PDB file of C-alpha atoms in Angstrom:
ATOM      1  CA  MET E   1     129.072  30.696 253.698  1.00 45.00           C
ATOM      2  CA  ALA E   2     130.661  28.477 251.056  1.00 46.00           C
ATOM      3  CA  VAL E   3     127.275  26.973 250.243  1.00 45.00           C
ATOM      4  CA  LEU E   4     125.794  30.460 249.857  1.00 44.00           C
ATOM      5  CA  THR E   5     128.613  31.524 247.520  1.00 49.00           C
ATOM      6  CA  ARG E   6     128.160  28.383 245.368  1.00 51.00           C
ATOM      7  CA  THR E   7     124.393  29.025 245.245  1.00 47.00           C
ATOM      8  CA  ARG E   8     124.929  32.601 244.057  1.00 50.00           C
ATOM      9  CA  ARG E   9     127.360  31.376 241.343  1.00 51.00           C
ATOM     10  CA  GLN E  10     124.795  28.863 240.137  1.00 50.00           C
ATOM     11  CA  ALA E  11     122.139  31.597 240.119  1.00 48.00           C
ATOM     12  CA  ARG E  12     124.311  33.721 237.774  1.00 51.00           C
ATOM     13  CA  THR E  13     124.602  30.757 235.333  1.00 50.00           C
ATOM     14  CA  PRO E  14     122.179  31.208 232.368  1.00 50.00           C
ATOM     15  CA  ALA E  15     119.121  28.963 232.488  1.00 49.00           C
ATOM     16  CA  GLY E  16     119.569  25.629 230.658  1.00 49.00           C
ATOM     17  CA  ARG E  17     123.364  25.912 230.665  1.00 55.00           C
ATOM     18  CA  GLY E  18     125.803  24.140 232.906  1.00 57.00           C
ATOM     19  CA  PRO E  19     129.166  25.453 234.032  1.00 60.00           C
ATOM     20  CA  ARG E  20     131.408  26.210 231.077  1.00 61.00           C
ATOM     21  CA  PRO E  21     134.016  23.418 230.683  1.00 61.00           C
ATOM     22  CA  ARG E  22     137.619  24.498 231.083  1.00 63.00           C
ATOM     23  CA  ARG E  23     139.853  24.023 228.084  1.00 64.00           C
ATOM     24  CA  GLN E  24     142.415  21.305 228.637  1.00 71.00           C
ATOM     25  CA  TRP E  25     145.388  23.025 227.004  1.00 76.00           C
ATOM     26  CA  LYS E  26     147.744  20.344 228.292  1.00 79.00           C
ATOM     27  CA  ALA E  27     145.999  17.794 226.046  1.00 80.00           C
ATOM     28  CA  TYR E  28     146.920  19.857 222.966  1.00 80.00           C
ATOM     29  CA  LEU E  29     150.537  19.875 224.085  1.00 85.00           C
ATOM     30  CA  TYR E  30     150.535  16.071 224.246  1.00 86.00           C
ATOM     31  CA  LEU E  31     149.031  15.916 220.740  1.00 87.00           C
ATOM     32  CA  ALA E  32     151.389  18.497 219.269  1.00 89.00           C
ATOM     33  CA  PRO E  33     154.224  16.097 218.227  1.00 90.00           C
ATOM     34  CA  ALA E  34     151.795  13.764 216.439  1.00 90.00           C
ATOM     35  CA  LEU E  35     150.036  16.704 214.738  1.00 90.00           C
ATOM     36  CA  LEU E  36     153.403  18.104 213.673  1.00 93.00           C
ATOM     37  CA  VAL E  37     154.470  14.800 212.086  1.00 92.00           C
ATOM     38  CA  LEU E  38     151.042  14.457 210.431  1.00 91.00           C
ATOM     39  CA  GLY E  39     151.244  17.950 209.008  1.00 91.00           C
ATOM     40  CA  VAL E  40     154.829  17.708 207.744  1.00 91.00           C
ATOM     41  CA  PHE E  41     154.755  14.208 206.268  1.00 91.00           C
ATOM     42  CA  LEU E  42     151.108  13.863 205.172  1.00 89.00           C
ATOM     43  CA  LEU E  43     149.103  17.076 204.929  1.00 92.00           C
ATOM     44  CA  TYR E  44     151.853  19.242 203.380  1.00 93.00           C
ATOM     45  CA  PRO E  45     152.750  16.695 200.625  1.00 92.00           C
ATOM     46  CA  LEU E  46     149.038  16.157 200.006  1.00 92.00           C
ATOM     47  CA  GLY E  47     148.417  19.871 199.627  1.00 93.00           C
ATOM     48  CA  GLN E  48     151.454  20.182 197.370  1.00 93.00           C
ATOM     49  CA  SER E  49     150.151  17.341 195.170  1.00 93.00           C
ATOM     50  CA  VAL E  50     146.788  19.084 194.873  1.00 94.00           C
ATOM     51  CA  TRP E  51     148.553  22.304 193.817  1.00 94.00           C
ATOM     52  CA  ILE E  52     150.773  20.536 191.232  1.00 94.00           C
ATOM     53  CA  SER E  53     147.744  18.760 189.764  1.00 93.00           C
ATOM     54  CA  PHE E  54     146.588  22.125 188.375  1.00 94.00           C
ATOM     55  CA  PHE E  55     149.758  22.561 186.317  1.00 93.00           C
ATOM     56  CA  HIS E  56     151.475  21.079 183.270  1.00 93.00           C
ATOM     57  CA  TRP E  57     154.886  20.162 184.661  1.00 91.00           C
ATOM     58  CA  ASP E  58     157.583  17.761 183.534  1.00 88.00           C
ATOM     59  CA  GLY E  59     159.348  17.831 186.904  1.00 84.00           C
ATOM     60  CA  LEU E  60     162.314  19.902 185.668  1.00 86.00           C
ATOM     61  CA  THR E  61     161.338  23.007 183.727  1.00 87.00           C
ATOM     62  CA  LEU E  62     158.962  25.821 184.639  1.00 89.00           C
ATOM     63  CA  ALA E  63     155.361  24.673 185.158  1.00 89.00           C
ATOM     64  CA  THR E  64     152.452  26.205 183.249  1.00 92.00           C
ATOM     65  CA  TRP E  65     148.934  26.665 184.577  1.00 92.00           C
ATOM     66  CA  ALA E  66     146.510  23.941 183.415  1.00 90.00           C
ATOM     67  CA  GLY E  67     143.462  24.620 185.563  1.00 88.00           C
ATOM     68  CA  THR E  68     141.200  21.578 185.690  1.00 90.00           C
ATOM     69  CA  GLU E  69     142.531  20.166 182.418  1.00 92.00           C
ATOM     70  CA  ASN E  70     144.354  17.282 184.108  1.00 93.00           C
ATOM     71  CA  TYR E  71     141.136  16.269 185.881  1.00 94.00           C
ATOM     72  CA  VAL E  72     139.089  16.581 182.682  1.00 93.00           C
ATOM     73  CA  ASP E  73     141.593  14.270 180.977  1.00 92.00           C
ATOM     74  CA  ILE E  74     140.867  11.586 183.588  1.00 91.00           C
ATOM     75  CA  VAL E  75     137.264  11.519 182.391  1.00 91.00           C
ATOM     76  CA  THR E  76     137.885  11.934 178.679  1.00 92.00           C
ATOM     77  CA  ASP E  77     141.031   9.789 178.247  1.00 91.00           C
ATOM     78  CA  PRO E  78     139.961   6.175 177.444  1.00 92.00           C
ATOM     79  CA  ARG E  79     143.195   4.784 178.876  1.00 92.00           C
ATOM     80  CA  THR E  80     142.653   6.488 182.240  1.00 92.00           C
ATOM     81  CA  ARG E  81     139.004   5.479 182.339  1.00 92.00           C
ATOM     82  CA  ALA E  82     140.012   1.884 181.639  1.00 93.00           C
ATOM     83  CA  ALA E  83     142.530   1.953 184.503  1.00 93.00           C
ATOM     84  CA  PHE E  84     139.873   3.065 186.987  1.00 93.00           C
ATOM     85  CA  GLY E  85     137.488   0.454 185.531  1.00 93.00           C
ATOM     86  CA  HIS E  86     140.079  -2.276 186.108  1.00 94.00           C
ATOM     87  CA  ALA E  87     140.435  -1.121 189.727  1.00 93.00           C
ATOM     88  CA  VAL E  88     136.680  -1.496 190.192  1.00 91.00           C
ATOM     89  CA  VAL E  89     136.828  -5.003 188.719  1.00 94.00           C
ATOM     90  CA  LEU E  90     139.655  -5.894 191.097  1.00 93.00           C
ATOM     91  CA  ILE E  91     137.380  -5.027 194.037  1.00 92.00           C
ATOM     92  CA  ALA E  92     135.409  -8.194 193.257  1.00 93.00           C
ATOM     93  CA  PHE E  93     138.601 -10.268 193.544  1.00 94.00           C
ATOM     94  CA  PHE E  94     140.413  -8.405 196.325  1.00 94.00           C
ATOM     95  CA  SER E  95     137.374  -7.760 198.527  1.00 92.00           C
ATOM     96  CA  VAL E  96     134.169  -9.653 197.675  1.00 93.00           C
ATOM     97  CA  LEU E  97     135.698 -13.103 197.189  1.00 94.00           C
ATOM     98  CA  PRO E  98     137.957 -12.956 200.299  1.00 93.00           C
ATOM     99  CA  VAL E  99     135.036 -11.808 202.478  1.00 93.00           C
ATOM    100  CA  VAL E 100     132.799 -14.616 201.149  1.00 93.00           C
ATOM    101  CA  PHE E 101     135.543 -17.251 201.531  1.00 92.00           C
ATOM    102  CA  GLY E 102     136.383 -15.929 205.003  1.00 91.00           C
ATOM    103  CA  LEU E 103     132.776 -16.164 206.156  1.00 91.00           C
ATOM    104  CA  LEU E 104     132.400 -19.698 204.772  1.00 90.00           C
ATOM    105  CA  LEU E 105     135.618 -20.857 206.447  1.00 88.00           C
ATOM    106  CA  THR E 106     134.549 -19.205 209.719  1.00 86.00           C
ATOM    107  CA  ALA E 107     131.246 -21.088 209.635  1.00 83.00           C
ATOM    108  CA  VAL E 108     132.975 -24.411 208.937  1.00 82.00           C
ATOM    109  CA  MET E 109     135.713 -23.873 211.531  1.00 79.00           C
ATOM    110  CA  GLY E 110     133.104 -22.852 214.101  1.00 72.00           C
ATOM    111  CA  ARG E 111     131.496 -26.273 213.700  1.00 70.00           C
ATOM    112  CA  ALA E 112     134.839 -28.107 213.653  1.00 67.00           C
ATOM    113  CA  ALA E 113     136.384 -26.292 216.612  1.00 63.00           C
ATOM    114  CA  ARG E 114     137.771 -29.540 218.069  1.00 64.00           C
ATOM    115  CA  MET E 115     139.251 -30.842 214.822  1.00 65.00           C
ATOM    116  CA  ARG E 116     142.937 -31.712 215.046  1.00 70.00           C
ATOM    117  CA  GLY E 117     145.267 -29.509 213.021  1.00 70.00           C
ATOM    118  CA  LEU E 118     142.810 -26.601 212.859  1.00 72.00           C
ATOM    119  CA  GLY E 119     145.489 -24.167 214.024  1.00 76.00           C
ATOM    120  CA  PHE E 120     147.785 -25.373 211.248  1.00 79.00           C
ATOM    121  CA  PHE E 121     145.125 -24.685 208.605  1.00 78.00           C
ATOM    122  CA  ARG E 122     144.519 -21.197 210.001  1.00 77.00           C
ATOM    123  CA  THR E 123     148.255 -20.472 209.844  1.00 80.00           C
ATOM    124  CA  VAL E 124     148.538 -21.704 206.260  1.00 82.00           C
ATOM    125  CA  ILE E 125     145.586 -19.589 205.130  1.00 82.00           C
ATOM    126  CA  PHE E 126     146.962 -16.484 206.884  1.00 82.00           C
ATOM    127  CA  LEU E 127     150.527 -17.046 205.621  1.00 83.00           C
ATOM    128  CA  PRO E 128     150.194 -14.910 202.409  1.00 84.00           C
ATOM    129  CA  GLN E 129     149.515 -11.881 204.613  1.00 82.00           C
ATOM    130  CA  VAL E 130     153.006 -12.009 206.141  1.00 85.00           C
ATOM    131  CA  VAL E 131     154.836 -12.601 202.851  1.00 86.00           C
ATOM    132  CA  ALA E 132     156.106  -9.552 200.953  1.00 88.00           C
ATOM    133  CA  SER E 133     153.838  -8.712 198.037  1.00 87.00           C
ATOM    134  CA  VAL E 134     156.775  -8.741 195.623  1.00 90.00           C
ATOM    135  CA  VAL E 135     157.549 -12.325 196.664  1.00 91.00           C
ATOM    136  CA  VAL E 136     153.876 -13.262 196.223  1.00 91.00           C
ATOM    137  CA  ALA E 137     153.811 -11.686 192.762  1.00 92.00           C
ATOM    138  CA  THR E 138     157.014 -13.422 191.706  1.00 92.00           C
ATOM    139  CA  SER E 139     155.707 -16.795 192.898  1.00 92.00           C
ATOM    140  CA  TRP E 140     152.445 -16.453 190.970  1.00 92.00           C
ATOM    141  CA  LEU E 141     154.352 -15.208 187.928  1.00 91.00           C
ATOM    142  CA  ALA E 142     156.031 -18.626 187.865  1.00 92.00           C
ATOM    143  CA  ILE E 143     152.741 -20.456 188.484  1.00 93.00           C
ATOM    144  CA  TYR E 144     150.972 -18.635 185.616  1.00 93.00           C
ATOM    145  CA  ALA E 145     153.871 -19.105 183.165  1.00 91.00           C
ATOM    146  CA  PRO E 146     153.185 -21.131 179.969  1.00 90.00           C
ATOM    147  CA  ASP E 147     155.260 -24.006 181.402  1.00 90.00           C
ATOM    148  CA  GLY E 148     154.255 -23.200 184.992  1.00 90.00           C
ATOM    149  CA  LEU E 149     152.564 -25.275 187.648  1.00 92.00           C
ATOM    150  CA  LEU E 150     148.995 -24.383 186.646  1.00 93.00           C
ATOM    151  CA  ASN E 151     149.369 -25.492 183.031  1.00 92.00           C
ATOM    152  CA  GLN E 152     151.198 -28.642 184.123  1.00 93.00           C
ATOM    153  CA  LEU E 153     148.291 -29.556 186.414  1.00 93.00           C
ATOM    154  CA  LEU E 154     145.783 -28.937 183.617  1.00 92.00           C
ATOM    155  CA  ARG E 155     147.722 -31.207 181.260  1.00 92.00           C
ATOM    156  CA  ALA E 156     147.999 -33.856 183.987  1.00 92.00           C
ATOM    157  CA  VAL E 157     144.194 -34.048 184.346  1.00 90.00           C
ATOM    158  CA  GLY E 158     143.559 -34.055 180.591  1.00 88.00           C
ATOM    159  CA  LEU E 159     142.647 -30.364 180.230  1.00 87.00           C
ATOM    160  CA  GLY E 160     145.571 -29.432 178.020  1.00 84.00           C
ATOM    161  CA  VAL E 161     143.221 -27.523 175.709  1.00 87.00           C
ATOM    162  CA  ALA E 162     142.660 -24.997 178.527  1.00 88.00           C
ATOM    163  CA  THR E 163     146.331 -24.202 178.965  1.00 88.00           C
ATOM    164  CA  ARG E 164     147.495 -20.735 177.956  1.00 88.00           C
ATOM    165  CA  SER E 165     149.716 -17.875 178.953  1.00 89.00           C
ATOM    166  CA  TRP E 166     147.440 -16.664 181.726  1.00 92.00           C
ATOM    167  CA  LEU E 167     149.119 -13.290 182.220  1.00 92.00           C
ATOM    168  CA  GLY E 168     149.677 -12.752 178.480  1.00 90.00           C
ATOM    169  CA  ASP E 169     146.087 -13.367 177.378  1.00 90.00           C
ATOM    170  CA  PHE E 170     143.832 -10.293 177.109  1.00 91.00           C
ATOM    171  CA  GLY E 171     140.870 -12.259 178.483  1.00 90.00           C
ATOM    172  CA  THR E 172     142.545 -13.886 181.478  1.00 92.00           C
ATOM    173  CA  ALA E 173     145.257 -11.427 182.574  1.00 93.00           C
ATOM    174  CA  LEU E 174     143.070  -9.247 184.829  1.00 94.00           C
ATOM    175  CA  PRO E 175     141.196 -12.164 186.503  1.00 94.00           C
ATOM    176  CA  ALA E 176     144.535 -13.943 187.000  1.00 94.00           C
ATOM    177  CA  VAL E 177     145.950 -10.912 188.833  1.00 94.00           C
ATOM    178  CA  GLY E 178     142.708 -10.553 190.787  1.00 94.00           C
ATOM    179  CA  LEU E 179     142.807 -14.172 191.987  1.00 94.00           C
ATOM    180  CA  VAL E 180     146.230 -13.529 193.505  1.00 93.00           C
ATOM    181  CA  GLY E 181     144.603 -10.727 195.497  1.00 92.00           C
ATOM    182  CA  SER E 182     141.847 -13.131 196.566  1.00 93.00           C
ATOM    183  CA  TRP E 183     144.463 -15.612 197.768  1.00 92.00           C
ATOM    184  CA  VAL E 184     146.222 -12.918 199.821  1.00 91.00           C
ATOM    185  CA  GLY E 185     143.086 -11.304 201.266  1.00 91.00           C
ATOM    186  CA  THR E 186     141.304 -14.453 202.409  1.00 91.00           C
ATOM    187  CA  GLY E 187     143.698 -14.991 205.320  1.00 88.00           C
ATOM    188  CA  LEU E 188     143.153 -11.462 206.638  1.00 89.00           C
ATOM    189  CA  CYS E 189     139.368 -11.812 206.462  1.00 91.00           C
ATOM    190  CA  LEU E 190     139.457 -15.221 208.130  1.00 88.00           C
ATOM    191  CA  VAL E 191     141.492 -13.957 211.096  1.00 87.00           C
ATOM    192  CA  LEU E 192     139.176 -10.954 211.540  1.00 90.00           C
ATOM    193  CA  PHE E 193     136.047 -13.117 211.385  1.00 90.00           C
ATOM    194  CA  LEU E 194     137.396 -15.800 213.735  1.00 87.00           C
ATOM    195  CA  THR E 195     138.281 -13.090 216.263  1.00 86.00           C
ATOM    196  CA  GLY E 196     134.785 -11.642 215.990  1.00 87.00           C
ATOM    197  CA  ALA E 197     133.110 -15.065 216.196  1.00 85.00           C
ATOM    198  CA  ALA E 198     134.983 -15.798 219.437  1.00 83.00           C
ATOM    199  CA  GLN E 199     133.268 -12.750 221.005  1.00 85.00           C
ATOM    200  CA  ILE E 200     129.741 -13.952 220.148  1.00 84.00           C
ATOM    201  CA  ASP E 201     127.847 -15.285 223.171  1.00 85.00           C
ATOM    202  CA  ARG E 202     128.002 -19.128 223.142  1.00 82.00           C
ATOM    203  CA  GLU E 203     124.484 -19.292 224.569  1.00 85.00           C
ATOM    204  CA  LEU E 204     123.153 -17.950 221.262  1.00 84.00           C
ATOM    205  CA  TYR E 205     124.649 -20.947 219.436  1.00 81.00           C
ATOM    206  CA  GLU E 206     123.332 -23.378 222.055  1.00 82.00           C
ATOM    207  CA  ALA E 207     119.863 -21.856 221.806  1.00 85.00           C
ATOM    208  CA  ALA E 208     119.964 -22.104 218.001  1.00 82.00           C
ATOM    209  CA  ARG E 209     121.042 -25.753 218.122  1.00 80.00           C
ATOM    210  CA  LEU E 210     118.345 -26.605 220.688  1.00 83.00           C
ATOM    211  CA  GLU E 211     115.829 -25.237 218.192  1.00 81.00           C
ATOM    212  CA  GLY E 212     117.268 -27.561 215.556  1.00 80.00           C
ATOM    213  CA  ALA E 213     119.165 -24.956 213.548  1.00 77.00           C
ATOM    214  CA  GLY E 214     121.544 -26.409 211.003  1.00 78.00           C
ATOM    215  CA  LEU E 215     124.821 -25.004 209.753  1.00 76.00           C
ATOM    216  CA  PHE E 216     123.291 -22.450 207.365  1.00 80.00           C
ATOM    217  CA  ARG E 217     120.511 -21.276 209.679  1.00 82.00           C
ATOM    218  CA  GLU E 218     122.955 -20.925 212.586  1.00 82.00           C
ATOM    219  CA  PHE E 219     125.307 -18.940 210.377  1.00 83.00           C
ATOM    220  CA  PHE E 220     122.701 -16.495 209.075  1.00 85.00           C
ATOM    221  CA  ALA E 221     120.858 -16.124 212.416  1.00 84.00           C
ATOM    222  CA  VAL E 222     123.796 -15.906 214.829  1.00 85.00           C
ATOM    223  CA  THR E 223     127.240 -15.676 213.238  1.00 84.00           C
ATOM    224  CA  LEU E 224     126.654 -13.186 210.411  1.00 86.00           C
ATOM    225  CA  PRO E 225     124.773 -10.573 212.535  1.00 87.00           C
ATOM    226  CA  GLY E 226     127.522 -10.823 215.144  1.00 86.00           C
ATOM    227  CA  LEU E 227     130.232 -10.139 212.549  1.00 88.00           C
ATOM    228  CA  ARG E 228     128.872  -6.904 211.076  1.00 86.00           C
ATOM    229  CA  GLY E 229     131.686  -4.842 212.550  1.00 87.00           C
ATOM    230  CA  GLN E 230     134.398  -7.246 211.374  1.00 89.00           C
ATOM    231  CA  VAL E 231     132.837  -7.453 207.889  1.00 90.00           C
ATOM    232  CA  ALA E 232     132.900  -3.651 207.634  1.00 89.00           C
ATOM    233  CA  VAL E 233     136.575  -3.562 208.667  1.00 90.00           C
ATOM    234  CA  ALA E 234     137.452  -6.339 206.197  1.00 92.00           C
ATOM    235  CA  LEU E 235     135.595  -4.581 203.373  1.00 91.00           C
ATOM    236  CA  THR E 236     137.364  -1.306 204.112  1.00 90.00           C
ATOM    237  CA  LEU E 237     140.847  -2.844 204.168  1.00 92.00           C
ATOM    238  CA  THR E 238     140.373  -5.034 201.089  1.00 92.00           C
ATOM    239  CA  VAL E 239     138.602  -2.404 198.950  1.00 92.00           C
ATOM    240  CA  VAL E 240     141.357   0.104 199.700  1.00 91.00           C
ATOM    241  CA  ALA E 241     143.927  -2.574 198.792  1.00 91.00           C
ATOM    242  CA  ALA E 242     142.134  -3.206 195.486  1.00 92.00           C
ATOM    243  CA  LEU E 243     141.939   0.463 194.521  1.00 91.00           C
ATOM    244  CA  LYS E 244     145.554   1.320 195.354  1.00 89.00           C
ATOM    245  CA  THR E 245     147.195  -1.899 194.183  1.00 91.00           C
ATOM    246  CA  PHE E 246     150.482  -1.298 192.381  1.00 93.00           C
ATOM    247  CA  ASP E 247     153.282  -3.728 193.206  1.00 91.00           C
ATOM    248  CA  LEU E 248     151.321  -6.865 192.289  1.00 92.00           C
ATOM    249  CA  VAL E 249     150.433  -5.490 188.827  1.00 93.00           C
ATOM    250  CA  TYR E 250     153.871  -3.964 188.282  1.00 93.00           C
ATOM    251  CA  VAL E 251     155.707  -7.238 188.967  1.00 92.00           C
ATOM    252  CA  THR E 252     153.342  -9.607 187.162  1.00 92.00           C
ATOM    253  CA  THR E 253     152.166  -7.732 184.035  1.00 92.00           C
ATOM    254  CA  LYS E 254     153.350  -4.082 184.136  1.00 91.00           C
ATOM    255  CA  GLY E 255     149.830  -3.239 182.998  1.00 89.00           C
ATOM    256  CA  GLY E 256     149.857  -5.556 179.966  1.00 83.00           C
ATOM    257  CA  PRO E 257     149.075  -7.144 177.678  1.00 90.00           C
ATOM    258  CA  GLY E 258     148.385  -3.767 176.117  1.00 88.00           C
ATOM    259  CA  ASP E 259     146.481  -1.930 178.862  1.00 89.00           C
ATOM    260  CA  ALA E 260     144.473  -4.981 179.951  1.00 92.00           C
ATOM    261  CA  THR E 261     145.664  -4.805 183.567  1.00 92.00           C
ATOM    262  CA  SER E 262     146.548  -1.129 183.958  1.00 93.00           C
ATOM    263  CA  VAL E 263     145.402   0.410 187.253  1.00 94.00           C
ATOM    264  CA  PRO E 264     145.384   4.039 188.475  1.00 93.00           C
ATOM    265  CA  ALA E 265     148.461   3.704 190.709  1.00 94.00           C
ATOM    266  CA  LEU E 266     150.506   2.176 187.873  1.00 94.00           C
ATOM    267  CA  LEU E 267     149.306   4.872 185.456  1.00 93.00           C
ATOM    268  CA  ALA E 268     150.303   7.617 187.920  1.00 93.00           C
ATOM    269  CA  TYR E 269     153.752   6.034 188.270  1.00 94.00           C
ATOM    270  CA  GLU E 270     154.225   5.851 184.487  1.00 93.00           C
ATOM    271  CA  ARG E 271     153.207   9.486 183.959  1.00 92.00           C
ATOM    272  CA  ALA E 272     155.329  10.804 186.828  1.00 92.00           C
ATOM    273  CA  PHE E 273     158.563   8.898 186.151  1.00 91.00           C
ATOM    274  CA  GLN E 274     158.443   7.714 182.531  1.00 91.00           C
ATOM    275  CA  THR E 275     156.529  10.296 180.471  1.00 91.00           C
ATOM    276  CA  ASN E 276     157.263  13.309 182.750  1.00 90.00           C
ATOM    277  CA  GLN E 277     153.593  14.302 183.176  1.00 92.00           C
ATOM    278  CA  VAL E 278     153.840  15.118 186.861  1.00 93.00           C
ATOM    279  CA  GLY E 279     150.696  17.266 186.950  1.00 93.00           C
ATOM    280  CA  SER E 280     148.602  14.542 185.354  1.00 93.00           C
ATOM    281  CA  ALA E 281     150.085  11.945 187.724  1.00 94.00           C
ATOM    282  CA  CYS E 282     149.153  14.100 190.730  1.00 94.00           C
ATOM    283  CA  ALA E 283     145.606  14.528 189.385  1.00 94.00           C
ATOM    284  CA  ILE E 284     145.245  10.742 189.099  1.00 94.00           C
ATOM    285  CA  GLY E 285     146.609  10.291 192.618  1.00 93.00           C
ATOM    286  CA  ILE E 286     144.280  12.891 194.129  1.00 94.00           C
ATOM    287  CA  THR E 287     141.279  11.421 192.301  1.00 94.00           C
ATOM    288  CA  LEU E 288     142.197   7.963 193.562  1.00 93.00           C
ATOM    289  CA  ALA E 289     142.543   9.251 197.139  1.00 92.00           C
ATOM    290  CA  VAL E 290     139.115  10.931 196.977  1.00 93.00           C
ATOM    291  CA  LEU E 291     137.587   7.737 195.545  1.00 92.00           C
ATOM    292  CA  ILE E 292     139.099   5.657 198.367  1.00 91.00           C
ATOM    293  CA  LEU E 293     137.806   8.152 200.949  1.00 91.00           C
ATOM    294  CA  LEU E 294     134.268   8.045 199.531  1.00 92.00           C
ATOM    295  CA  VAL E 295     134.208   4.237 199.385  1.00 89.00           C
ATOM    296  CA  SER E 296     135.510   4.036 202.965  1.00 87.00           C
ATOM    297  CA  LEU E 297     132.768   6.403 204.150  1.00 89.00           C
ATOM    298  CA  LEU E 298     130.108   4.322 202.380  1.00 89.00           C
ATOM    299  CA  ILE E 299     131.387   1.094 203.927  1.00 85.00           C
ATOM    300  CA  SER E 300     131.489   2.677 207.392  1.00 82.00           C
ATOM    301  CA  ARG E 301     127.706   3.078 207.132  1.00 78.00           C
ATOM    302  CA  VAL E 302     127.268  -0.692 207.609  1.00 68.00           C
ATOM    303  CA  GLN E 303     129.261  -0.692 210.848  1.00 68.00           C
ATOM    304  CA  PRO E 304     127.068  -1.223 213.916  1.00 63.00           C
ATOM    305  CA  ARG E 305     126.699   1.766 216.199  1.00 62.00           C
ATOM    306  CA  GLU E 306     127.449   1.664 219.905  1.00 56.00           C
ATOM    307  CA  GLU E 307     123.750   1.609 220.814  1.00 54.00           C
ATOM    308  CA  ASP E 308     123.229  -1.453 218.550  1.00 54.00           C
TER     309      ASP E 308
END
């Protein structure tokens, strides 16, 4: 009888459709606290920032409608355009160089797995990641000073003509800040790549070596394809760090000399808290968030899919 009833129920089900899944309302209850926190502390402030970006507001008096004027200013204002341009330049230092250095170190450490003190070197390279960025910036501020360690080393090796105020020179200030980001990001990339390399099948390396593959051929044929996922994660983290960098620039140069090292986050801070242009600051922040989202989506395209 039960079999007959089940057969009749299946017969009433439309052709090509299975039984309708039951909604798991309990799952939404478990997610409710997290969704509430997300909405109150992230989505609501984000929506409020979007709304304020359409106004001229000094943060105290009554706001006046500005429409898209604050966003048009981002495109037409040379100072704002320069800040976004500097952020793009910093991507080369914060992201490209650390990823390249991390891959090279992973290839070398993979060959020297039994070398004594390898763990010590890994710790030293990763150390900048666990140091507060303000401490890192202050340390490099002393190194780049006119009488700092870098200029002293140059004089010691007979290159005194190359000494300068690295953070006060229009031509070297931005690369000098960017190299600090390279120094910090390399440790993160190295740890990600070493973790990924440990998951690559050892038989692939043995097969490559039996075929006479050297260091470079082994790296490009085995290691690099096996690290696509880790490279995508490293690119995402470091590019986002480059675009939203603030504390490193604020401590070392405050955007100077002139506007040579200004970045969008620093410009938004100045307009919100120093020149009382809260609407313009919100427009810069929203534009930066959209730019970070688009770059993250583009980078996610290189991540391997599950079926790969």
